[in-house]
Amino acid sequence: MDLVYRSTRNGEETASASEAILKGLTSDGGLFVPDTIPKLGIELGKLADMSYQEIAYAVMKEFLTDFTEEELKDCIKNAYDDKFDTEEIAPMVKAGDAYYLELFHGATIAFKDMALSILPYLLVTAAKKNHVENEIVILTATSGDTGKAALAGFADVPGTKIIVFYPKSGVSPIQERQMITQEGENTYVIGIRGNFDDAQTGVKKMFANEELGSKMQEAGYQFSSANSINIGRLVPQIVYYVKAYGDLLKNGALKEGEPMNVVVPTGNFGNILASFYAKQMGIPIGKFICASNQNKVLFDFFQTGSYDRRREFYVTSSPSMDILISSNLERLIYRIAGNDPKQCAAFMQALTTEGAYTISEEMKDQLSEFYGGYATEEETAEKIKDVYEKEHYVIDTHTAVAAAVYDQYVEETGDKTPAVIASTASPYKFARSVMEAVGSEQEDASDFELVDELHEISGTEIPKAVEDIRTAAILHDTVCEVDEMEPEVKKILGI
């Protein structure tokens, strides 16, 4: 039987998996959630001997139930191929007392590749299944990594255009250069004078704008999203947590049925929500350790039960986490509210109009599996240096936030359950911050000179994604105010 997807804000709005992928957001600005989280249909012990592609199929077939076996396997085969620079997709490295799940070996050297490699194939297949003749316009806000990964995934994909908005002063130089040098006749990149939350809010407003939707329909277009608000982004992220459990079984760190903990550097809450869904599928996970940087809105939420975005916004060395509105948290709120769309909608309305909401004690009690922590800029830099000096292993700033919070968790709880840290980006993507942390003396060095120094001290290959942008031409130079986002989209589409 096909799994039904429902709006977090309106129980009457339903969709099949392919319809939910096509729409991205629900018509009322909510998110699609499955009526139930399906169980993994294989024994845990078999995971140790399965390839990434085999695990991907085992997970995705349970969620994407209106895709045929042939369709889904074809999407997986095209997504998880030689575009990854390691033979094993998402290898695991033990450093100190933790296991780092390296999710950055794809085309854009960030974990977003794990899902955005397959989303274009899922979307094009979904369009065919639903007899969609409109051109699909992927409209996305990015805090740094989603943008490039989505651009790379959708570049020159027939029947699509992709428009990415990013905070002009809120991403690393390497991240920005990756985006503004992106080739593809159907790609558009626009910097905004604002932060990621401004960009994300602007995108959500366009999705909810019925007048804009009508004009697009008349012109033969329809929106979809490449953010993790799209269920087609979220489901593929479940896969690597299932794979991580298989890895721990394979290397003897766990016996079948024993739990692992997961530690996730968290901004928009999609990645850690994927691990939560993995547990609902049957993967034994003890604690979800939610790591924030100085923009610690999620830490405060787990401490108090109040989500309050009315606070100072910090630009940090881990920009993909510089977020005050964690969109995917809505899916968890819906669940702990007893799948009550009216209650969830009321919370989200309060967040929009008042800037905050507070959950009930009964709801808060359901969050006992989550541990919230945060790392300051100083703690993040110290952790990069510490791991490098002790393990000769270099991690990026986001992974360092997670590692620092994991240290706090162990010190506070004494819990030595084997822990998987989601290593979400290559250190080369944040070479300046990483090299400053390990003690580079090249104060006036360019970002690419620091890339070369990182290569020398780490003994790792410079990723092709970085080499390719050294001399690449800048192809996108548009910058706009937040209130000019919609006019820019209309200009691109000629409507």
Coordinates of C-alpha atoms in Angstrom, one line a residue:
M1 CA 0.0 0.0 0.0
D2 CA 1.3 3.5 -0.9
L3 CA 2.5 5.7 2.0
V4 CA 0.4 8.8 2.3
Y5 CA 2.1 12.2 2.9
R6 CA 0.2 14.9 4.9
S7 CA 0.7 18.6 5.6
T8 CA 2.0 19.4 9.1
R9 CA -0.5 22.3 9.1
N10 CA -3.6 20.9 7.4
G11 CA -4.6 17.3 7.8
E12 CA -6.8 17.4 4.7
E13 CA -3.9 18.1 2.3
T14 CA -2.4 14.8 1.2
A15 CA 0.0 13.6 -1.5
S16 CA 1.8 10.5 -2.7
A17 CA 5.6 10.4 -2.4
S18 CA 6.1 11.6 -6.0
E19 CA 3.6 14.4 -5.6
A20 CA 5.2 15.6 -2.3
I21 CA 8.6 15.6 -4.0
L22 CA 7.2 17.7 -6.9
K23 CA 5.5 20.2 -4.7
G24 CA 8.3 20.6 -2.1
L25 CA 6.1 22.6 0.3
T26 CA 2.4 22.2 1.1
S27 CA 0.1 24.8 -0.2
D28 CA -0.3 26.4 3.3
G29 CA 3.5 26.6 3.8
G30 CA 3.7 23.4 5.9
L31 CA 5.9 20.4 5.3
F32 CA 4.9 17.0 4.0
V33 CA 5.3 14.1 6.5
P34 CA 4.5 10.4 6.1
D35 CA 1.4 9.2 8.0
T36 CA 3.7 6.5 9.6
I37 CA 7.4 5.9 9.6
P38 CA 7.9 2.5 7.9
K39 CA 10.1 -0.2 9.3
L40 CA 13.3 -1.3 7.6
G41 CA 12.5 -4.6 5.9
I42 CA 15.8 -6.3 6.5
E43 CA 17.7 -7.8 9.5
L44 CA 20.2 -5.5 11.1
G45 CA 23.0 -8.0 10.8
K46 CA 22.8 -7.9 7.0
L47 CA 23.6 -4.2 6.9
A48 CA 27.3 -4.9 7.5
D49 CA 27.6 -6.7 4.1
M50 CA 25.5 -4.3 2.0
S51 CA 26.7 -1.6 -0.3
Y52 CA 25.6 2.0 0.0
Q53 CA 23.4 1.6 -3.1
E54 CA 21.8 -1.6 -1.6
I55 CA 21.0 0.2 1.7
A56 CA 19.7 3.2 -0.2
Y57 CA 17.2 1.0 -2.0
A58 CA 16.2 -0.8 1.2
V59 CA 15.4 2.6 2.9
M60 CA 13.9 4.6 0.0
K61 CA 11.5 1.9 -1.2
E62 CA 9.8 2.1 2.2
F63 CA 9.2 5.8 1.8
L64 CA 8.9 6.4 -1.9
T65 CA 6.2 3.7 -2.4
D66 CA 4.7 5.0 -5.7
F67 CA 8.1 4.6 -7.4
T68 CA 8.6 1.3 -9.2
E69 CA 11.6 -0.9 -8.3
E70 CA 13.1 -0.1 -11.7
E71 CA 12.6 3.6 -11.3
L72 CA 14.1 3.8 -7.9
K73 CA 17.1 1.6 -8.7
D74 CA 17.8 3.7 -11.8
C75 CA 17.7 6.9 -9.7
I76 CA 20.1 5.3 -7.1
K77 CA 22.5 4.0 -9.8
N78 CA 22.7 7.4 -11.5
A79 CA 23.2 9.3 -8.2
Y80 CA 25.7 7.2 -6.3
D81 CA 28.4 6.6 -8.9
D82 CA 31.9 7.8 -9.7
K83 CA 31.1 11.4 -8.8
F84 CA 32.2 10.5 -5.3
D85 CA 35.9 10.6 -4.8
T86 CA 36.2 7.6 -2.6
E87 CA 35.5 4.0 -3.5
E88 CA 33.3 3.7 -0.4
I89 CA 30.5 6.3 -0.3
A90 CA 30.5 7.9 3.1
P91 CA 33.5 6.2 4.7
M92 CA 33.9 6.1 8.4
V93 CA 37.1 7.1 10.2
K94 CA 37.9 6.5 13.9
A95 CA 39.7 9.4 15.6
G96 CA 40.0 9.4 19.3
D97 CA 36.9 8.0 20.9
A98 CA 34.5 8.9 18.1
Y99 CA 33.7 7.6 14.6
Y100 CA 33.5 10.3 12.0
L101 CA 31.1 9.6 9.1
E102 CA 32.7 11.4 6.2
L103 CA 29.7 12.8 4.2
F104 CA 31.8 15.2 2.0
H105 CA 33.2 13.1 -0.8
G106 CA 30.7 14.1 -3.4
A107 CA 31.0 16.7 -6.2
T108 CA 30.7 19.8 -3.9
I109 CA 32.5 18.4 -0.8
A110 CA 29.6 18.8 1.6
F111 CA 27.0 16.3 3.0
K112 CA 24.3 17.9 0.9
D113 CA 25.7 15.9 -2.0
M114 CA 24.4 12.7 -0.4
A115 CA 20.8 13.8 -1.0
L116 CA 21.2 16.3 -3.9
S117 CA 22.9 13.7 -6.1
I118 CA 19.6 11.8 -6.2
L119 CA 17.0 14.5 -5.9
P120 CA 17.1 15.6 -9.6
Y121 CA 16.5 12.0 -10.7
L122 CA 13.7 11.6 -8.2
L123 CA 12.2 14.9 -9.3
V124 CA 12.3 14.2 -13.1
T125 CA 10.9 10.7 -12.5
A126 CA 8.1 12.2 -10.3
A127 CA 7.3 14.7 -13.0
K128 CA 6.9 11.9 -15.6
K129 CA 4.8 9.8 -13.2
N130 CA 2.4 12.7 -12.7
H131 CA 2.3 13.8 -16.3
V132 CA 3.7 17.2 -15.5
E133 CA 4.3 19.3 -18.6
N134 CA 5.4 22.5 -16.8
E135 CA 9.0 23.4 -16.4
I136 CA 10.1 22.8 -12.8
V137 CA 11.7 25.8 -11.1
I138 CA 13.9 24.8 -8.2
L139 CA 13.7 27.7 -5.8
T140 CA 16.2 27.4 -2.9
A141 CA 17.8 29.4 -0.1
T142 CA 21.2 28.3 1.1
S143 CA 23.4 28.9 4.1
G144 CA 26.3 27.8 2.0
D145 CA 26.3 24.1 1.0
T146 CA 22.8 23.3 -0.3
G147 CA 23.2 26.0 -3.0
K148 CA 26.2 24.5 -4.7
A149 CA 25.1 20.9 -4.3
A150 CA 21.7 21.8 -5.8
L151 CA 23.2 23.8 -8.6
A152 CA 25.6 20.9 -9.5
G153 CA 22.7 18.4 -9.3
F154 CA 20.3 20.3 -11.5
A155 CA 22.7 22.0 -14.0
D156 CA 21.4 21.4 -17.5
V157 CA 18.8 18.9 -16.3
P158 CA 16.1 19.1 -19.0
G159 CA 12.8 20.5 -17.9
T160 CA 14.2 22.4 -14.9
K161 CA 15.6 25.8 -13.9
I162 CA 17.3 26.4 -10.5
I163 CA 17.4 29.7 -8.7
V164 CA 19.6 29.9 -5.5
F165 CA 19.5 32.8 -3.0
Y166 CA 22.4 33.1 -0.5
P167 CA 23.5 35.6 2.1
K168 CA 26.1 37.7 0.3
S169 CA 28.2 38.2 3.5
G170 CA 27.3 35.0 5.2
V171 CA 29.2 32.2 3.5
S172 CA 32.8 31.3 3.2
P173 CA 34.9 32.6 0.2
I174 CA 35.2 29.0 -1.1
Q175 CA 31.5 28.4 -0.8
E176 CA 30.6 31.7 -2.6
R177 CA 33.1 31.0 -5.4
Q178 CA 31.7 27.5 -5.9
M179 CA 28.3 29.0 -6.5
I180 CA 29.1 32.1 -8.6
T181 CA 31.2 30.1 -11.0
Q182 CA 28.5 27.4 -11.6
E183 CA 28.0 26.6 -15.2
G184 CA 24.7 25.6 -16.8
E185 CA 22.2 27.4 -19.0
N186 CA 19.4 26.8 -16.4
T187 CA 21.3 28.0 -13.3
Y188 CA 20.8 31.3 -11.5
V189 CA 22.6 32.5 -8.3
I190 CA 21.6 35.6 -6.4
G191 CA 23.3 37.1 -3.3
I192 CA 21.0 38.9 -0.9
R193 CA 21.8 41.7 1.6
G194 CA 20.6 39.8 4.6
N195 CA 21.1 36.5 6.4
F196 CA 20.0 32.9 5.6
D197 CA 16.8 33.3 7.6
D198 CA 15.9 36.3 5.4
A199 CA 16.6 34.2 2.3
Q200 CA 14.6 31.2 3.5
T201 CA 11.7 33.3 4.6
G202 CA 11.6 35.0 1.2
V203 CA 11.6 31.7 -0.6
K204 CA 8.8 30.3 1.6
K205 CA 6.7 33.5 0.9
M206 CA 7.1 32.9 -2.9
F207 CA 5.9 29.3 -2.5
A208 CA 2.8 30.4 -0.6
N209 CA 2.1 33.3 -3.0
E210 CA -1.1 32.2 -4.9
E211 CA -0.9 35.1 -7.3
L212 CA 2.7 34.3 -8.2
G213 CA 1.7 30.6 -8.5
S214 CA -1.1 31.5 -11.0
K215 CA 1.2 33.6 -13.1
M216 CA 3.8 30.8 -13.2
Q217 CA 1.2 28.3 -14.2
E218 CA 0.0 30.5 -17.0
A219 CA 3.7 30.7 -18.2
G220 CA 4.2 27.0 -17.9
Y221 CA 6.2 26.9 -14.7
Q222 CA 5.8 25.4 -11.2
F223 CA 8.0 25.7 -8.1
S224 CA 9.7 22.9 -6.3
S225 CA 12.4 23.0 -3.6
A226 CA 15.9 21.5 -3.1
N227 CA 16.1 22.4 0.6
S228 CA 15.6 19.6 3.1
I229 CA 12.0 20.9 3.5
N230 CA 11.5 18.7 0.4
I231 CA 10.8 15.1 1.5
G232 CA 12.9 14.0 -1.5
R233 CA 15.9 15.6 0.2
L234 CA 15.2 14.2 3.6
V235 CA 14.6 10.6 2.8
P236 CA 18.0 10.0 1.2
Q237 CA 19.7 11.4 4.3
I238 CA 18.2 8.6 6.4
V239 CA 20.3 6.2 4.4
Y240 CA 23.7 7.1 5.7
Y241 CA 22.7 6.6 9.3
V242 CA 21.5 3.1 8.5
K243 CA 24.8 2.6 6.7
A244 CA 26.7 3.9 9.7
Y245 CA 25.1 1.3 11.9
G246 CA 26.2 -1.4 9.4
D247 CA 29.8 0.0 9.5
L248 CA 29.9 -0.2 13.3
L249 CA 28.7 -3.9 13.1
K250 CA 31.2 -4.6 10.4
N251 CA 34.2 -3.2 12.4
G252 CA 33.1 -4.9 15.6
A253 CA 32.3 -1.7 17.5
L254 CA 28.8 -2.9 18.1
K255 CA 26.9 -6.2 18.3
E256 CA 23.6 -6.5 16.5
G257 CA 20.9 -4.7 18.5
E258 CA 23.3 -2.6 20.5
P259 CA 22.7 1.1 20.3
M260 CA 24.9 3.9 18.8
N261 CA 24.7 7.6 19.5
V262 CA 24.7 10.2 16.7
V263 CA 26.2 13.6 16.9
V264 CA 25.0 16.1 14.3
P265 CA 26.1 19.7 13.7
T266 CA 22.7 21.3 13.2
G267 CA 21.2 24.3 11.5
N268 CA 18.0 23.6 9.6
F269 CA 17.4 20.4 11.6
G270 CA 17.0 18.1 8.5
N271 CA 20.1 16.0 9.0
I272 CA 19.4 15.2 12.7
L273 CA 15.7 14.6 11.8
A274 CA 16.9 12.0 9.3
S275 CA 18.7 10.1 12.1
F276 CA 15.5 10.3 14.2
Y277 CA 13.6 8.7 11.3
A278 CA 16.3 6.1 11.0
K279 CA 15.6 5.1 14.6
Q280 CA 11.8 4.9 13.9
M281 CA 12.7 2.5 11.1
G282 CA 14.4 0.2 13.6
I283 CA 18.0 1.4 13.8
P284 CA 19.1 1.2 17.5
I285 CA 20.1 4.8 18.3
G286 CA 20.4 5.9 21.9
K287 CA 20.9 9.7 21.9
F288 CA 20.5 12.3 19.2
I289 CA 23.2 14.9 20.2
C290 CA 22.2 18.1 18.5
A291 CA 25.2 20.4 18.2
S292 CA 24.8 24.2 17.6
N293 CA 27.2 27.0 17.2
Q294 CA 26.8 30.4 18.8
N295 CA 23.4 30.7 17.1
K296 CA 22.1 28.3 19.7
V297 CA 18.4 28.6 19.2
L298 CA 18.0 24.8 19.2
F299 CA 20.1 24.4 22.3
D300 CA 17.8 26.8 24.2
F301 CA 14.8 25.0 22.8
F302 CA 15.9 21.6 24.1
Q303 CA 16.8 23.2 27.5
T304 CA 13.5 25.2 28.0
G305 CA 10.9 24.0 25.5
S306 CA 10.7 27.5 24.1
Y307 CA 11.8 28.2 20.5
D308 CA 12.7 31.9 20.3
R309 CA 14.2 33.5 17.2
R310 CA 14.2 37.0 18.8
R311 CA 17.9 37.1 19.4
E312 CA 21.2 38.4 18.1
F313 CA 22.3 36.7 14.9
Y314 CA 26.0 35.7 14.7
V315 CA 28.1 35.2 11.6
T316 CA 30.4 32.3 12.5
S317 CA 33.2 30.1 11.1
S318 CA 30.5 27.4 10.6
P319 CA 28.1 29.4 8.3
S320 CA 25.9 26.5 7.3
M321 CA 24.6 26.5 10.9
D322 CA 24.1 30.3 11.1
I323 CA 20.3 29.8 11.2
L324 CA 17.7 31.0 13.7
I325 CA 14.6 29.4 12.0
S326 CA 15.2 25.6 11.8
S327 CA 12.5 24.7 9.3
N328 CA 12.7 20.9 9.7
L329 CA 12.0 21.1 13.4
E330 CA 8.4 21.6 12.3
R331 CA 8.2 17.9 11.4
L332 CA 9.3 16.9 14.9
I333 CA 6.9 19.4 16.5
Y334 CA 4.0 17.9 14.5
R335 CA 5.0 14.4 15.7
I336 CA 5.3 15.3 19.4
A337 CA 2.0 17.3 19.2
G338 CA 0.3 13.9 18.4
N339 CA 0.2 14.5 14.7
D340 CA -2.1 17.5 15.3
P341 CA -1.9 19.8 12.3
K342 CA -3.9 22.6 14.1
Q343 CA -1.6 22.7 17.0
C344 CA 1.5 22.6 14.8
A345 CA 0.1 25.4 12.6
A346 CA -0.6 27.5 15.7
F347 CA 3.0 27.1 16.8
M348 CA 4.3 28.1 13.4
Q349 CA 2.0 31.1 13.2
A350 CA 3.3 32.2 16.6
L351 CA 6.9 31.9 15.3
T352 CA 6.0 34.0 12.3
T353 CA 4.0 36.7 14.1
E354 CA 5.5 36.8 17.6
G355 CA 9.0 35.3 16.9
A356 CA 8.6 32.5 19.5
Y357 CA 6.5 29.6 20.7
T358 CA 6.6 27.3 23.8
I359 CA 5.6 23.6 23.7
S360 CA 3.8 21.8 26.5
E361 CA 5.5 19.8 29.3
E362 CA 3.9 16.7 27.8
M363 CA 5.6 17.5 24.4
K364 CA 8.9 18.3 26.0
D365 CA 8.9 14.9 27.8
Q366 CA 8.9 13.3 24.3
L367 CA 12.3 14.9 23.6
S368 CA 14.2 12.9 26.2
E369 CA 16.2 11.2 23.4
F370 CA 17.7 14.6 22.3
Y371 CA 20.6 16.3 23.9
G372 CA 21.3 19.9 23.0
G373 CA 24.7 21.5 23.2
Y374 CA 26.6 24.3 21.6
A375 CA 30.2 25.3 21.0
T376 CA 31.6 28.9 20.9
E377 CA 34.0 30.1 18.2
E378 CA 36.9 29.6 20.6
E379 CA 35.8 26.0 21.4
T380 CA 35.4 25.2 17.8
A381 CA 38.9 26.3 16.9
E382 CA 40.4 24.5 19.9
K383 CA 38.7 21.3 18.8
I384 CA 40.1 21.5 15.3
K385 CA 43.6 22.0 16.7
D386 CA 43.1 19.2 19.4
V387 CA 42.0 16.6 16.9
Y388 CA 44.8 17.5 14.4
E389 CA 47.5 17.4 17.1
K390 CA 46.4 14.2 18.8
E391 CA 45.1 12.2 15.8
H392 CA 46.7 14.0 12.8
Y393 CA 43.1 14.2 11.4
V394 CA 41.8 17.5 10.1
I395 CA 38.1 18.3 10.5
D396 CA 36.1 21.3 9.3
T397 CA 34.5 23.9 11.5
H398 CA 31.0 22.3 11.4
T399 CA 32.3 18.9 12.3
A400 CA 34.4 20.6 15.1
V401 CA 31.2 22.0 16.6
A402 CA 29.8 18.5 16.8
A403 CA 33.0 17.1 18.2
A404 CA 33.2 19.8 20.9
V405 CA 29.6 19.2 21.9
Y406 CA 30.2 15.5 22.0
D407 CA 33.0 16.1 24.5
Q408 CA 30.6 18.1 26.6
Y409 CA 28.0 15.3 26.4
V410 CA 30.4 12.6 27.5
E411 CA 31.8 14.7 30.4
E412 CA 28.2 15.5 31.5
T413 CA 26.7 12.0 31.2
G414 CA 29.6 9.6 31.2
D415 CA 27.9 7.8 28.3
K416 CA 30.5 5.9 26.3
T417 CA 28.1 4.4 23.8
P418 CA 29.9 4.3 20.4
A419 CA 29.1 7.6 18.8
V420 CA 29.0 8.5 15.1
I421 CA 29.8 12.2 14.4
A422 CA 28.3 13.4 11.1
S423 CA 31.3 15.0 9.4
T424 CA 29.4 17.4 7.1
A425 CA 32.0 19.2 5.1
S426 CA 35.5 18.9 3.8
P427 CA 38.1 21.1 5.7
Y428 CA 39.2 22.4 2.3
K429 CA 35.8 24.3 2.1
F430 CA 36.7 26.3 5.2
A431 CA 40.5 26.4 4.7
R432 CA 41.0 29.8 6.3
S433 CA 39.2 29.0 9.5
V434 CA 40.8 25.5 9.7
M435 CA 44.3 26.8 9.1
E436 CA 43.9 29.6 11.6
A437 CA 42.8 27.0 14.2
V438 CA 45.8 24.7 13.6
G439 CA 48.2 27.7 13.8
S440 CA 49.0 28.8 10.2
E441 CA 51.4 31.7 10.2
Q442 CA 50.4 32.9 6.8
E443 CA 48.4 35.9 7.9
D444 CA 48.1 37.6 4.5
A445 CA 47.7 34.4 2.5
S446 CA 44.9 34.0 0.0
D447 CA 42.3 31.3 0.5
F448 CA 43.9 29.1 -2.2
E449 CA 47.3 29.5 -0.6
L450 CA 45.8 28.2 2.6
V451 CA 44.2 25.3 0.7
D452 CA 47.7 24.4 -0.5
E453 CA 49.0 24.6 3.1
L454 CA 46.2 22.4 4.3
H455 CA 47.2 19.9 1.7
E456 CA 50.8 19.9 3.0
I457 CA 50.0 19.5 6.7
S458 CA 47.2 16.9 6.3
G459 CA 48.6 14.7 3.5
T460 CA 45.2 14.6 1.9
E461 CA 44.4 15.3 -1.7
I462 CA 42.9 18.7 -2.6
P463 CA 39.4 17.9 -3.8
K464 CA 38.6 18.4 -7.5
A465 CA 35.7 20.7 -6.4
V466 CA 38.3 23.2 -5.0
E467 CA 40.9 22.8 -7.8
D468 CA 38.2 23.5 -10.4
I469 CA 37.3 26.9 -9.0
R470 CA 40.8 28.3 -8.7
T471 CA 40.6 29.8 -12.2
A472 CA 36.9 29.5 -13.0
A473 CA 35.2 32.5 -14.4
I474 CA 32.6 34.3 -12.3
L475 CA 29.2 33.7 -14.1
H476 CA 26.7 35.0 -11.5
D477 CA 27.1 38.5 -10.0
T478 CA 23.6 39.6 -9.1
V479 CA 23.0 41.0 -5.6
C480 CA 19.6 42.2 -4.3
E481 CA 17.8 43.4 -1.3
V482 CA 15.5 40.9 0.5
D483 CA 12.3 42.6 -0.8
E484 CA 13.7 42.3 -4.4
M485 CA 13.8 38.5 -4.3
E486 CA 10.4 38.0 -6.0
P487 CA 11.0 40.6 -8.7
E488 CA 14.3 38.9 -9.5
V489 CA 12.6 35.5 -9.9
K490 CA 9.9 37.1 -12.2
K491 CA 12.7 38.7 -14.3
I492 CA 14.4 35.3 -14.7
L493 CA 11.2 33.6 -15.7
G494 CA 10.0 36.5 -17.8
I495 CA 6.6 36.8 -16.0

